[in-house]
Coordinates of N, CA and C in Angstrom, one line a residue:
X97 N 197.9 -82.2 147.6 CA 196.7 -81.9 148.4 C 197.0 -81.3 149.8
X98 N 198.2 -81.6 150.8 CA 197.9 -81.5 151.5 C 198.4 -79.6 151.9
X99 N 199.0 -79.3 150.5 CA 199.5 -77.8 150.5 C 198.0 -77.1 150.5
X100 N 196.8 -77.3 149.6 CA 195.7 -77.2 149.5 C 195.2 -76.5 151.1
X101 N 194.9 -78.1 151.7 CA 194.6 -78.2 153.0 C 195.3 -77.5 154.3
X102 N 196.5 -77.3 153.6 CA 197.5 -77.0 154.8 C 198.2 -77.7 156.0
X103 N 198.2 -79.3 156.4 CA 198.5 -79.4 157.5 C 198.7 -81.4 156.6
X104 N 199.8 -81.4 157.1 CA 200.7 -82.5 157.6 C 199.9 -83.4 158.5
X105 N 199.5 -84.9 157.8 CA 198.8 -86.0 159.0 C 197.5 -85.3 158.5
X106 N 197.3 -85.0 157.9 CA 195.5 -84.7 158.2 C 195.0 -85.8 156.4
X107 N 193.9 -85.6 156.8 CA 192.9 -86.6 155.9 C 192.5 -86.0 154.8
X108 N 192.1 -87.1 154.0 CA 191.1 -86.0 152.7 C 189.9 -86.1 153.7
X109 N 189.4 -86.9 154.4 CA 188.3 -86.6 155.3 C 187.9 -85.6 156.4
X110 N 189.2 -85.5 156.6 CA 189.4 -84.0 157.9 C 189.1 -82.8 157.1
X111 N 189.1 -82.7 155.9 CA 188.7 -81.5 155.1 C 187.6 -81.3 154.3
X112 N 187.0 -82.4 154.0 CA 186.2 -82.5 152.8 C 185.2 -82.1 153.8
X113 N 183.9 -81.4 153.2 CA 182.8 -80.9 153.9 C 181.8 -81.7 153.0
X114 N 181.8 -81.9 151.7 CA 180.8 -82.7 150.8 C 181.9 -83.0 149.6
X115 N 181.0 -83.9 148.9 CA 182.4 -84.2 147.5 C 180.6 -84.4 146.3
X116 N 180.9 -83.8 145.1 CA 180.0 -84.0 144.1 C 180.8 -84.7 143.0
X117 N 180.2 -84.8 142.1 CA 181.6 -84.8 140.8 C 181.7 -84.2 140.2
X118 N 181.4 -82.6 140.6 CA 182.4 -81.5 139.9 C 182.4 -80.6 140.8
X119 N 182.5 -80.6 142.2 CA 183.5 -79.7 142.9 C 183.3 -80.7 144.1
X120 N 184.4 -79.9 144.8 CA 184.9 -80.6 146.2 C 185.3 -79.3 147.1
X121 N 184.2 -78.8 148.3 CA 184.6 -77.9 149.2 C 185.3 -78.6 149.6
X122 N 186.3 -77.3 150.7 CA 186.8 -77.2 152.1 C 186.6 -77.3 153.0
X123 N 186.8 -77.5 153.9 CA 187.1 -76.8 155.4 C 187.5 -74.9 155.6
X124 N 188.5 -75.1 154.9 CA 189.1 -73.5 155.1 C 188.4 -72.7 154.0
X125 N 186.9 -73.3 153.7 CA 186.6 -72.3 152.7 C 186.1 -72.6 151.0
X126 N 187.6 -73.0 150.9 CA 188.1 -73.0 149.0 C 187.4 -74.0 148.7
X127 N 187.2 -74.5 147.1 CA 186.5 -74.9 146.5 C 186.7 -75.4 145.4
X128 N 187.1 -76.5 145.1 CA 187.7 -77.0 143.6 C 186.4 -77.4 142.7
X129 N 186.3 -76.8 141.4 CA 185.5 -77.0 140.8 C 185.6 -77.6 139.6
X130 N 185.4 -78.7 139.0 CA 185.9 -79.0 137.6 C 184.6 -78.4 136.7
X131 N 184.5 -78.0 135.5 CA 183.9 -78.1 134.2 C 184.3 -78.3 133.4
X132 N 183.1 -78.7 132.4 CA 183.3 -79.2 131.0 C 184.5 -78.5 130.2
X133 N 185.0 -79.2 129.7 CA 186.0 -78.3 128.6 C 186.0 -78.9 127.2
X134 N 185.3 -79.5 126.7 CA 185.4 -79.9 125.4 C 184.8 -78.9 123.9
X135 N 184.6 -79.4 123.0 CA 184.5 -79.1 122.1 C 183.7 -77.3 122.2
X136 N 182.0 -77.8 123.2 CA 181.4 -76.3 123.7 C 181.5 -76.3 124.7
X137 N 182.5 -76.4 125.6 CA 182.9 -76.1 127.4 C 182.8 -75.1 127.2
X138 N 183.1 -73.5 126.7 CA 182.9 -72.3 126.9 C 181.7 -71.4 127.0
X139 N 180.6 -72.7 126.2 CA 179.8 -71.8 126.3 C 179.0 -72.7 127.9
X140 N 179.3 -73.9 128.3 CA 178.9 -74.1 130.0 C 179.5 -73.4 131.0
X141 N 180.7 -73.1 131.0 CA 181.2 -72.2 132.0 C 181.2 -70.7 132.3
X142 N 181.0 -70.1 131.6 CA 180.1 -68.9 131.4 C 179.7 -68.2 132.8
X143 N 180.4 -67.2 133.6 CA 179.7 -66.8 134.5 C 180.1 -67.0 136.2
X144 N 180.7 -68.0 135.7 CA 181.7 -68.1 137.3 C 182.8 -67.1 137.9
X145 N 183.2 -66.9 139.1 CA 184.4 -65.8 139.4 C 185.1 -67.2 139.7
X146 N 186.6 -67.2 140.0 CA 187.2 -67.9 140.4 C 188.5 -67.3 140.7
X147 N 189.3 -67.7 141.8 CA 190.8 -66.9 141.7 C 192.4 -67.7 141.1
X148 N 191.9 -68.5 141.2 CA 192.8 -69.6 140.0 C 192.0 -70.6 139.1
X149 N 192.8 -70.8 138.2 CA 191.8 -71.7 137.0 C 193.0 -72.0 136.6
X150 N 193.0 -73.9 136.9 CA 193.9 -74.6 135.9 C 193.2 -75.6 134.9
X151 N 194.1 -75.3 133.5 CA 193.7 -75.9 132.5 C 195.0 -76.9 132.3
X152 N 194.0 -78.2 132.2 CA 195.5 -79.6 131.9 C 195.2 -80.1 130.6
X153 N 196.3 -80.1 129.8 CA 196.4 -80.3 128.7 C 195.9 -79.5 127.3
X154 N 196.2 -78.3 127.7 CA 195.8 -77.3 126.9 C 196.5 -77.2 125.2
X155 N 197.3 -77.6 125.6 CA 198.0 -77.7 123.9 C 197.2 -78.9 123.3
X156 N 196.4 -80.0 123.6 CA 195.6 -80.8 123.5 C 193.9 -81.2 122.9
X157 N 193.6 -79.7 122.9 CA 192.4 -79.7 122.3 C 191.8 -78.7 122.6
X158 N 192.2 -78.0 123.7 CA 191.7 -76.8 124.3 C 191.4 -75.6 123.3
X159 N 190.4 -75.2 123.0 CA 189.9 -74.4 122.1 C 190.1 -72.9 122.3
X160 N 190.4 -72.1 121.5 CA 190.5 -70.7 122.1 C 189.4 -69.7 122.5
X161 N 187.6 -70.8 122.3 CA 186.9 -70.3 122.4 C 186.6 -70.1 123.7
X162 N 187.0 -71.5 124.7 CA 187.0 -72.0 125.8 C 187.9 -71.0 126.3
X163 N 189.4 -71.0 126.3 CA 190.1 -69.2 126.7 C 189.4 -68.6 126.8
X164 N 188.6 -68.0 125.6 CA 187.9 -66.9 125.7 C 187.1 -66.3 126.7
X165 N 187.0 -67.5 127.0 CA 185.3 -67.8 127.8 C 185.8 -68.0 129.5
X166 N 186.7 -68.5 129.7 CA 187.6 -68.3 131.1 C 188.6 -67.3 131.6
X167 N 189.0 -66.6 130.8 CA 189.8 -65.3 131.0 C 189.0 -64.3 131.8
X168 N 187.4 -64.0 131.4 CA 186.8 -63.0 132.6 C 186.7 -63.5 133.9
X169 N 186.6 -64.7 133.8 CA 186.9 -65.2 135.5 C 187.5 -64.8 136.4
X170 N 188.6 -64.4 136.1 CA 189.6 -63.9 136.8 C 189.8 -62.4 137.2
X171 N 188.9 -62.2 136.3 CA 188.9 -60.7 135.9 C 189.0 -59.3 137.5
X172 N 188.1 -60.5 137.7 CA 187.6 -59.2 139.4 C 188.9 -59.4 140.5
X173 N 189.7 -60.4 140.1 CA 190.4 -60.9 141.1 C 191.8 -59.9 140.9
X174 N 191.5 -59.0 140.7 CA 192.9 -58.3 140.2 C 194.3 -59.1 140.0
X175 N 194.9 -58.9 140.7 CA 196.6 -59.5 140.7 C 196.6 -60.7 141.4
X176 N 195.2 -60.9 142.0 CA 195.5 -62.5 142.4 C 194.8 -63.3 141.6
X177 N 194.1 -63.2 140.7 CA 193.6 -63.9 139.7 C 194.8 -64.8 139.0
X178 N 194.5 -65.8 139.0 CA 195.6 -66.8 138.4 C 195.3 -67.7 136.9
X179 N 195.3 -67.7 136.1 CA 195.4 -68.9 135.2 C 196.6 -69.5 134.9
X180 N 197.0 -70.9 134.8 CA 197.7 -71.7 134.9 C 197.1 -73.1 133.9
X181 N 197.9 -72.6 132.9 CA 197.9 -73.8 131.3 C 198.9 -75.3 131.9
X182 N 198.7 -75.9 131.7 CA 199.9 -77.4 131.6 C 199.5 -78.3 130.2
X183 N 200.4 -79.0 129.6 CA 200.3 -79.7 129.0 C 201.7 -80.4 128.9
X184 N 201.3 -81.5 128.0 CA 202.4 -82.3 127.3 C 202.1 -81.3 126.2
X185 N 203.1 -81.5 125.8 CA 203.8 -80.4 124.0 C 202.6 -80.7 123.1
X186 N 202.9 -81.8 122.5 CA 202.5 -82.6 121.5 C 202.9 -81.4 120.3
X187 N 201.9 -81.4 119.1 CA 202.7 -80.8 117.9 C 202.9 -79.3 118.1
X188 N 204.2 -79.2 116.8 CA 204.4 -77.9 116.9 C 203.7 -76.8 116.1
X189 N 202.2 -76.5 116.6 CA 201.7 -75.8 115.9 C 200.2 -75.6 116.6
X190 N 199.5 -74.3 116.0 CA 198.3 -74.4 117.1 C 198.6 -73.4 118.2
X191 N 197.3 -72.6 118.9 CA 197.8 -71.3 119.9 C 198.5 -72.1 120.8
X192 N 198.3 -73.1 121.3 CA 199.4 -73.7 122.9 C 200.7 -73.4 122.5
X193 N 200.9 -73.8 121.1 CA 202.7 -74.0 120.8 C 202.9 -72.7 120.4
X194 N 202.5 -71.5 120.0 CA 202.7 -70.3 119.5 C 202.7 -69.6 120.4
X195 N 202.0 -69.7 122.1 CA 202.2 -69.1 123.6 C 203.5 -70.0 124.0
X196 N 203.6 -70.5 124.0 CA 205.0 -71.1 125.1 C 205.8 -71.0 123.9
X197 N 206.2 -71.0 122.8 CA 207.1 -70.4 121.9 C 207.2 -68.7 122.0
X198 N 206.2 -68.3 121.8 CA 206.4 -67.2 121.7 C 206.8 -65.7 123.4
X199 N 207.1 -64.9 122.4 CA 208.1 -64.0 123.7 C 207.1 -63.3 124.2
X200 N 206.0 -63.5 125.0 CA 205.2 -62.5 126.1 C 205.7 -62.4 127.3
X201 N 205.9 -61.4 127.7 CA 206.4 -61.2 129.1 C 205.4 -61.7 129.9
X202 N 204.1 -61.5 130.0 CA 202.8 -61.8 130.9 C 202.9 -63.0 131.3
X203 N 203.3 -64.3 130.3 CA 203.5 -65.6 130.9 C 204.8 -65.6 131.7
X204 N 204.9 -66.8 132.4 CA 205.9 -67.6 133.1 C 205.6 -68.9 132.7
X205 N 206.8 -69.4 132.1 CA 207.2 -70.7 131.3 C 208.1 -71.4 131.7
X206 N 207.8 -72.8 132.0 CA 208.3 -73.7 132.6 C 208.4 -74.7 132.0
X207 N 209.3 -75.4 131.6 CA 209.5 -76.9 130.7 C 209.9 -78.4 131.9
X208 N 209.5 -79.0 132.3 CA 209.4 -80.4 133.4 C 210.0 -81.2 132.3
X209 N 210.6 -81.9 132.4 CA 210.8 -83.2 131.9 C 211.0 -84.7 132.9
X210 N 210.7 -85.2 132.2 CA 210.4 -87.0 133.2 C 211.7 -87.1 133.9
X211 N 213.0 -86.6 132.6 CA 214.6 -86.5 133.6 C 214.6 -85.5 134.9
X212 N 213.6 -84.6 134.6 CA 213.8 -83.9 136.0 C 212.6 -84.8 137.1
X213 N 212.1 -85.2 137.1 CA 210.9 -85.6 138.3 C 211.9 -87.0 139.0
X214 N 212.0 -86.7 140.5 CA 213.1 -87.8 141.2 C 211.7 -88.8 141.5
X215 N 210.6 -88.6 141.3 CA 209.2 -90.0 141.5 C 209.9 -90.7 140.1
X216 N 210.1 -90.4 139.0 CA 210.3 -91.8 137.6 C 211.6 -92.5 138.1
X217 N 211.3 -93.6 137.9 CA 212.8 -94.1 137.9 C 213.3 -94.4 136.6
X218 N 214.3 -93.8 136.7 CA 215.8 -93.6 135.7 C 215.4 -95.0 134.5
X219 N 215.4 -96.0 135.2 CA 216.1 -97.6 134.6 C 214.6 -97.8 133.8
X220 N 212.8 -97.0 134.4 CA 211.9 -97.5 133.6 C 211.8 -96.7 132.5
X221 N 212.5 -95.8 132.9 CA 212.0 -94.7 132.1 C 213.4 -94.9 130.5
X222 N 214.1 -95.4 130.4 CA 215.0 -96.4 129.6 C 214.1 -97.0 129.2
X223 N 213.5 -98.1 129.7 CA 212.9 -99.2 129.3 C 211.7 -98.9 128.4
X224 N 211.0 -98.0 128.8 CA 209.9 -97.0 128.3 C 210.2 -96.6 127.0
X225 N 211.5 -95.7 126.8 CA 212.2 -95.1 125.5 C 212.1 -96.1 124.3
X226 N 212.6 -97.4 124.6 CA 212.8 -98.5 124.3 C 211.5 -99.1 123.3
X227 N 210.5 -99.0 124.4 CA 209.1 -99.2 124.1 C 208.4 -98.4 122.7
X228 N 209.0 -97.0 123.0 CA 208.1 -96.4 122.3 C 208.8 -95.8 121.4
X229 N 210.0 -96.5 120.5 CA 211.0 -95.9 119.6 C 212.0 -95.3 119.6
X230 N 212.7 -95.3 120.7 CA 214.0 -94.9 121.4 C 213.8 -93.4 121.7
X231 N 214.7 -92.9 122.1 CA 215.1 -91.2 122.9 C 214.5 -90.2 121.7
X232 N 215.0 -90.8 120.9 CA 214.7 -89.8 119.6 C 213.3 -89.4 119.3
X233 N 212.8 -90.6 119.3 CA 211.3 -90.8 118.6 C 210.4 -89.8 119.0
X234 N 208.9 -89.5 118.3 CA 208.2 -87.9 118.8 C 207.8 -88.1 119.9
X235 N 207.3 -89.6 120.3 CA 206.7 -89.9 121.0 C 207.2 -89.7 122.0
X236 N 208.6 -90.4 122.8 CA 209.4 -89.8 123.7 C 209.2 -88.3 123.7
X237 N 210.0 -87.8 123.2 CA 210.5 -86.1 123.3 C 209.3 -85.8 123.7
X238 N 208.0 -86.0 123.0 CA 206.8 -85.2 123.7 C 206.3 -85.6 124.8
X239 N 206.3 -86.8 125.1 CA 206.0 -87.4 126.4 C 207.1 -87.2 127.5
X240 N 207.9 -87.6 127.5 CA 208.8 -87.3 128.5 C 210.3 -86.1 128.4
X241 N 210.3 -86.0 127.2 CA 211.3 -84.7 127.3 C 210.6 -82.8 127.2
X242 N 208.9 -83.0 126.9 CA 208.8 -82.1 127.1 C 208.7 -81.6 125.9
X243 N 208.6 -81.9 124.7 CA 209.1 -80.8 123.4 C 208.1 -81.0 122.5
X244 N 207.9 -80.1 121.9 CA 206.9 -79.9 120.9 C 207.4 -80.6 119.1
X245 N 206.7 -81.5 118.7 CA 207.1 -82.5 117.8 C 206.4 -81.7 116.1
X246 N 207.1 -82.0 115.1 CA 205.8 -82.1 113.9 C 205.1 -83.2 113.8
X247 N 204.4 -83.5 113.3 CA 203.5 -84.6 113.2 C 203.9 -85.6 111.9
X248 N 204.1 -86.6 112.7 CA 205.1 -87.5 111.9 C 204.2 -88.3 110.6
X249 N 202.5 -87.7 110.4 CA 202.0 -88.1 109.2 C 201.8 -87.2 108.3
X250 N 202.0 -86.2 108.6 CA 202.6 -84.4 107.8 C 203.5 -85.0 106.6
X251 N 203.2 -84.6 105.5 CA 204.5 -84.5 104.4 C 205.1 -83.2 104.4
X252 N 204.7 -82.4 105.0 CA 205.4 -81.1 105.6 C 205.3 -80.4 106.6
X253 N 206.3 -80.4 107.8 CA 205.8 -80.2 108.9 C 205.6 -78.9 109.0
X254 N 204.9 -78.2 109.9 CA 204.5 -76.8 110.3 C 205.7 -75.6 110.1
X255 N 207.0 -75.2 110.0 CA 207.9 -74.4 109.9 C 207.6 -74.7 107.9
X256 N 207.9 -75.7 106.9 CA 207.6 -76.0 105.8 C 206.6 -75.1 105.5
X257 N 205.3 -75.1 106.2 CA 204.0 -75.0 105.8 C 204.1 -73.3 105.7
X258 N 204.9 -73.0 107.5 CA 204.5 -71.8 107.6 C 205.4 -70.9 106.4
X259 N 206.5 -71.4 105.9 CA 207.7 -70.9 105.2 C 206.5 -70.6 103.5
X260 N 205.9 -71.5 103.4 CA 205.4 -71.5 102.4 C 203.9 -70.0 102.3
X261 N 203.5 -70.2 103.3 CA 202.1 -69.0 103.5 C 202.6 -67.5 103.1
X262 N 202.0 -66.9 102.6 CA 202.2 -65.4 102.1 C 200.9 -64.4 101.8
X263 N 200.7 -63.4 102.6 CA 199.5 -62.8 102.3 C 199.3 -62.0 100.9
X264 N 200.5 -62.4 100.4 CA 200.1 -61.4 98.9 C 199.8 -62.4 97.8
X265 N 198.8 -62.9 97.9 CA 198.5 -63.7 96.8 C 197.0 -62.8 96.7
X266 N 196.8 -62.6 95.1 CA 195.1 -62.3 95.4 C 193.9 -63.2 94.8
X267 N 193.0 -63.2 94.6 CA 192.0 -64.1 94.5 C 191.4 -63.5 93.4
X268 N 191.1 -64.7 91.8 CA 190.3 -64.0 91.1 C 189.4 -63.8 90.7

């Protein structure tokens, strides 16, 4: 927040001008706005400019229709127009895991893991592993290591599936 704001010792009070539950002005201006993003968020958000737009948890449910529908946002903002995706992995399949797999130059791709963040501590984050089926398990790897999992109630995970697909079959 306080990179937001700019200044060291200062308040979320020293800045806020009004607070709603879906945006929060500035002081210097800027404007954080949340909307809907579910199932038809694309067709609510329709129509706004904005110069960065973050989506959290995009590999998560985020629909491509919703993309669709936030990409002109940016549009006017030439080279400063920003979108910025995050998620946890979760499975390996679906546009989220086909963009951060796949080789586009346009993105910048960044992998965090819980081992990299010095706020977890080491000893709970063991204890955690522990919890939730050791280092191995999907759940780990996607939660804290970062990695895109198959879905452990699949009888064939997504590389199987996709190995199996072929456009030359015809229909009779």
């Amino acid at each position: 927040y306080r990179a937001l704001t700019g200044g060291e010792g200062r308040t979320v009070a020293d800045d806020l001008e009004s607070e709603s539950k879906l945006s929060i002005p500035l002081a210097n201006g800027a404007e954080i706005r949340a909307y809907p993003g579910g199932a038809d968020g694309g067709n609510k958000i329709r129509g706004a400019t904005c110069e960065l737009i973050v989506i959290d948890e995009f590999c998560r449910g985020v629909s491509l229709d919703l993309m669709t529908a936030v990409r002109p946002m940016i549009s006017t903002k030439g080279k400063n127009g920003r979108l910025i995706l995050l998620s946890t992995p979760g499975f390996s399949s679906g546009w989220g895991w086909e963009l951060f797999m796949g080789d586009d130059p346009s993105w910048q791709k960044e992998r965090v893991t819980a081992l990299d963040n010095p706020r977890i501590d080491k000893a709970w984050l063991a204890a955690e592993a522990l919890e939730i089926g050791g280092v191995d398990s999907a759940a780990y790897r996607s939660e804290y290591l970062a990695q895109f999992t198959d879905p452990s109630e699949s009888l064939f995970g997504p590389a199987v599936l996709e190995a199996a697909m072929s456009d030359n079959v015809s229909i009779i």
